[in-house]
Amino acid sequence: MDSNMNNRDFVGYFPIADGRRRDAELFGAIEDEFHRQQNQIELIASENFVSMDVLSALGNVMTNKYAEGYPNKRYYGGCGYVDVAEKLAIKRICELFNCRFANVQPHSGAQANLSVLYALARPGDVVLGMGLAMGGHLTHGAAPTISGRWFRSISYGVTEDGFIDYDQVLRLAREHMPKVIICGASSYSRRIDFERFREISDSVEAYLFADVAHYAGLIVAGLYPSPMNHAHVVTSTTHKTLRGPRGGIILTNDASLAKKIDSAVFPGVQGGPLMNVIAAKAVAFEEALQPEFKKYAKNVLENSIVLADRLKELGLDIISGGTDSHMSVLDLTRLSITGKVAEMELEEVGITCNKNAIPFDELPPSQTSGIRVGSAAMTTRGFGVDEFVQIADLIHRVLANYGNPNHEVIKMDARMEAANLCRRFPLYNT
Ligand SMILES: *Cc1c(COP(=O)(O)O)cnc(C)c1O
């Protein structure tokens, strides 16, 4: 990431210097968050660092504009320039995914998913999705969400070896005749066979809805299978491996579905779009079209595989035994440490990740038996294979020595090592 600004200037790049005088508490928190990001090794698989261009596009005057509707069909005057931004975002994401229609207005991945279910199904219809503890997302039918309350939600999972149980998907589809089958996941590291999902959907005349929130950046770089020619509808977040601002998108090749989806997003689920965020999406999509992004995605995948391999070499268990993506889920059962404790121990040495349920987990979601780690964010900061080997060693040292009398000393060393790594790869070159 190129920027000549030093740390002071960077903080001053936003109206923080002035704001701080008036509202020290809030602007102080923004500054503190910047330093936290700067000084921790970020392994949360759903996070990334946007470029300076995306960051500055997020704070622009388009936030002042109401633009309910779609380009050339707005309910407000004065939309000529925001139309340019939204049309660019649509054109670029269609090019990235090689698809015909895109809606770039969803405020988030969850809003994109709700809009799709609103377009394709009615309350009471059966929706078949991947179970939360098996790697699926909340919005794929989990009980506390609209997707679990308004629809009759059925869940599939993985087999003992950690791979999606396609036979179970077929069996459940035949038994329950879903209106929609959802594929895609939040903590599933392997390739998803979208073609097979489509065969199953066709056999029961269900819509196939693929949510590639996590894999989008790898897909557009050609490093993970694309669902575009198999699923009726595809959604994604824009802020995970795609490295854009927080937000959602919905894609399809079907003109009549595209119309239904547009009405489902607005006025179905949302009001006015966030035009500044849409402008920032357009910036990020343009970046993702560049050859450098392909190189970035290749490094993300390589680093993730190195991290998983090294952790395995050190004796840690990885769900499914490896990864085909930017993330891995570690099974901590054999270390006799919960995901919750592991997350806290790692945070104390400056490594951020999240506790995560493992398939067939016997612990509640507040504890869990696993953690999820991802390579997208630190690859953006320039970490390569050597640094990810070092991260694996740090994780192993901290977790395997939990309860050891020397643990606090080991952690102090690890903390210094993590801080040194971060210093060598500054965020925004500050
Ligand atoms: C992250 C994620 C989402 C939700 O995205 P938000 O922007 O947090 O609403 C949806 N689906 C999957 C598979 C995800 O991983």
PDB file of N, CA, C and O in Angstrom, residues 36 41-48 214 352-354 372-377:
ATOM      1  N   ARG A  36      -4.129  -0.049  17.369  1.00  0.00           N
ATOM      2  CA  ARG A  36      -4.372  -1.470  17.623  1.00  0.00           C
ATOM      3  C   ARG A  36      -4.162  -2.267  16.327  1.00  0.00           C
ATOM      4  O   ARG A  36      -3.462  -3.281  16.308  1.00  0.00           O
ATOM      5  N   ILE A  41      -1.179  -8.738  15.104  1.00  0.00           N
ATOM      6  CA  ILE A  41      -1.212  -9.640  13.961  1.00  0.00           C
ATOM      7  C   ILE A  41      -2.662 -10.067  13.773  1.00  0.00           C
ATOM      8  O   ILE A  41      -3.235 -10.736  14.626  1.00  0.00           O
ATOM      9  N   GLU A  42      -3.263  -9.622  12.679  1.00  0.00           N
ATOM     10  CA  GLU A  42      -4.691  -9.825  12.445  1.00  0.00           C
ATOM     11  C   GLU A  42      -4.930 -11.127  11.687  1.00  0.00           C
ATOM     12  O   GLU A  42      -4.627 -11.220  10.499  1.00  0.00           O
ATOM     13  N   LEU A  43      -5.466 -12.122  12.390  1.00  0.00           N
ATOM     14  CA  LEU A  43      -5.737 -13.411  11.726  1.00  0.00           C
ATOM     15  C   LEU A  43      -7.233 -13.682  11.599  1.00  0.00           C
ATOM     16  O   LEU A  43      -7.625 -14.787  11.222  1.00  0.00           O
ATOM     17  N   ILE A  44      -8.076 -12.724  11.942  1.00  0.00           N
ATOM     18  CA  ILE A  44      -9.517 -12.949  11.784  1.00  0.00           C
ATOM     19  C   ILE A  44      -9.799 -13.109  10.293  1.00  0.00           C
ATOM     20  O   ILE A  44      -9.499 -12.222   9.493  1.00  0.00           O
ATOM     21  N   ALA A  45     -10.359 -14.275   9.940  1.00  0.00           N
ATOM     22  CA  ALA A  45     -10.447 -14.655   8.523  1.00  0.00           C
ATOM     23  C   ALA A  45     -11.399 -13.769   7.735  1.00  0.00           C
ATOM     24  O   ALA A  45     -11.346 -13.726   6.515  1.00  0.00           O
ATOM     25  N   SER A  46     -12.288 -13.053   8.427  1.00  0.00           N
ATOM     26  CA  SER A  46     -13.267 -12.222   7.729  1.00  0.00           C
ATOM     27  C   SER A  46     -12.823 -10.766   7.642  1.00  0.00           C
ATOM     28  O   SER A  46     -13.577  -9.928   7.167  1.00  0.00           O
ATOM     29  N   GLU A  47     -11.611 -10.472   8.115  1.00  0.00           N
ATOM     30  CA  GLU A  47     -11.170  -9.080   8.077  1.00  0.00           C
ATOM     31  C   GLU A  47     -10.046  -8.860   7.060  1.00  0.00           C
ATOM     32  O   GLU A  47      -9.397  -9.801   6.621  1.00  0.00           O
ATOM     33  N   ASN A  48      -9.879  -7.589   6.710  1.00  0.00           N
ATOM     34  CA  ASN A  48      -8.825  -7.211   5.777  1.00  0.00           C
ATOM     35  C   ASN A  48      -8.515  -5.741   5.998  1.00  0.00           C
ATOM     36  O   ASN A  48      -9.153  -5.101   6.842  1.00  0.00           O
ATOM     37  N   HIS A 214     -16.825 -15.234   1.948  1.00  0.00           N
ATOM     38  CA  HIS A 214     -15.426 -15.427   2.325  1.00  0.00           C
ATOM     39  C   HIS A 214     -14.500 -15.598   1.132  1.00  0.00           C
ATOM     40  O   HIS A 214     -13.360 -15.154   1.163  1.00  0.00           O
ATOM     41  N   THR A 352      -4.669 -11.597  16.870  1.00  0.00           N
ATOM     42  CA  THR A 352      -6.120 -11.580  16.951  1.00  0.00           C
ATOM     43  C   THR A 352      -6.718 -12.655  16.065  1.00  0.00           C
ATOM     44  O   THR A 352      -6.413 -12.738  14.870  1.00  0.00           O
ATOM     45  N   CYS A 353      -7.573 -13.505  16.653  1.00  0.00           N
ATOM     46  CA  CYS A 353      -8.323 -14.494  15.860  1.00  0.00           C
ATOM     47  C   CYS A 353      -9.641 -14.702  16.592  1.00  0.00           C
ATOM     48  O   CYS A 353      -9.936 -13.989  17.538  1.00  0.00           O
ATOM     49  N   ASN A 354     -10.487 -15.630  16.138  1.00  0.00           N
ATOM     50  CA  ASN A 354     -11.741 -15.832  16.859  1.00  0.00           C
ATOM     51  C   ASN A 354     -11.987 -17.289  17.208  1.00  0.00           C
ATOM     52  O   ASN A 354     -11.621 -18.189  16.461  1.00  0.00           O
ATOM     53  N   ARG A 372     -10.513 -20.041  14.451  1.00  0.00           N
ATOM     54  CA  ARG A 372     -10.399 -19.888  12.994  1.00  0.00           C
ATOM     55  C   ARG A 372      -9.297 -18.879  12.715  1.00  0.00           C
ATOM     56  O   ARG A 372      -9.227 -17.845  13.382  1.00  0.00           O
ATOM     57  N   VAL A 373      -8.424 -19.201  11.772  1.00  0.00           N
ATOM     58  CA  VAL A 373      -7.349 -18.269  11.398  1.00  0.00           C
ATOM     59  C   VAL A 373      -7.382 -18.039   9.890  1.00  0.00           C
ATOM     60  O   VAL A 373      -7.728 -18.935   9.129  1.00  0.00           O
ATOM     61  N   GLY A 374      -7.035 -16.831   9.475  1.00  0.00           N
ATOM     62  CA  GLY A 374      -7.042 -16.505   8.051  1.00  0.00           C
ATOM     63  C   GLY A 374      -5.833 -15.666   7.677  1.00  0.00           C
ATOM     64  O   GLY A 374      -5.222 -15.011   8.524  1.00  0.00           O
ATOM     65  N   SER A 375      -5.508 -15.676   6.389  1.00  0.00           N
ATOM     66  CA  SER A 375      -4.269 -15.032   5.938  1.00  0.00           C
ATOM     67  C   SER A 375      -4.494 -13.738   5.155  1.00  0.00           C
ATOM     68  O   SER A 375      -3.533 -13.071   4.787  1.00  0.00           O
ATOM     69  N   ALA A 376      -5.764 -13.359   4.893  1.00  0.00           N
ATOM     70  CA  ALA A 376      -6.019 -12.243   3.967  1.00  0.00           C
ATOM     71  C   ALA A 376      -5.457 -10.913   4.479  1.00  0.00           C
ATOM     72  O   ALA A 376      -4.818 -10.168   3.730  1.00  0.00           O
ATOM     73  N   ALA A 377      -5.697 -10.615   5.762  1.00  0.00           N
ATOM     74  CA  ALA A 377      -5.321  -9.297   6.272  1.00  0.00           C
ATOM     75  C   ALA A 377      -3.803  -9.116   6.315  1.00  0.00           C
ATOM     76  O   ALA A 377      -3.273  -8.115   5.826  1.00  0.00           O
TER      77      ALA A 377
END
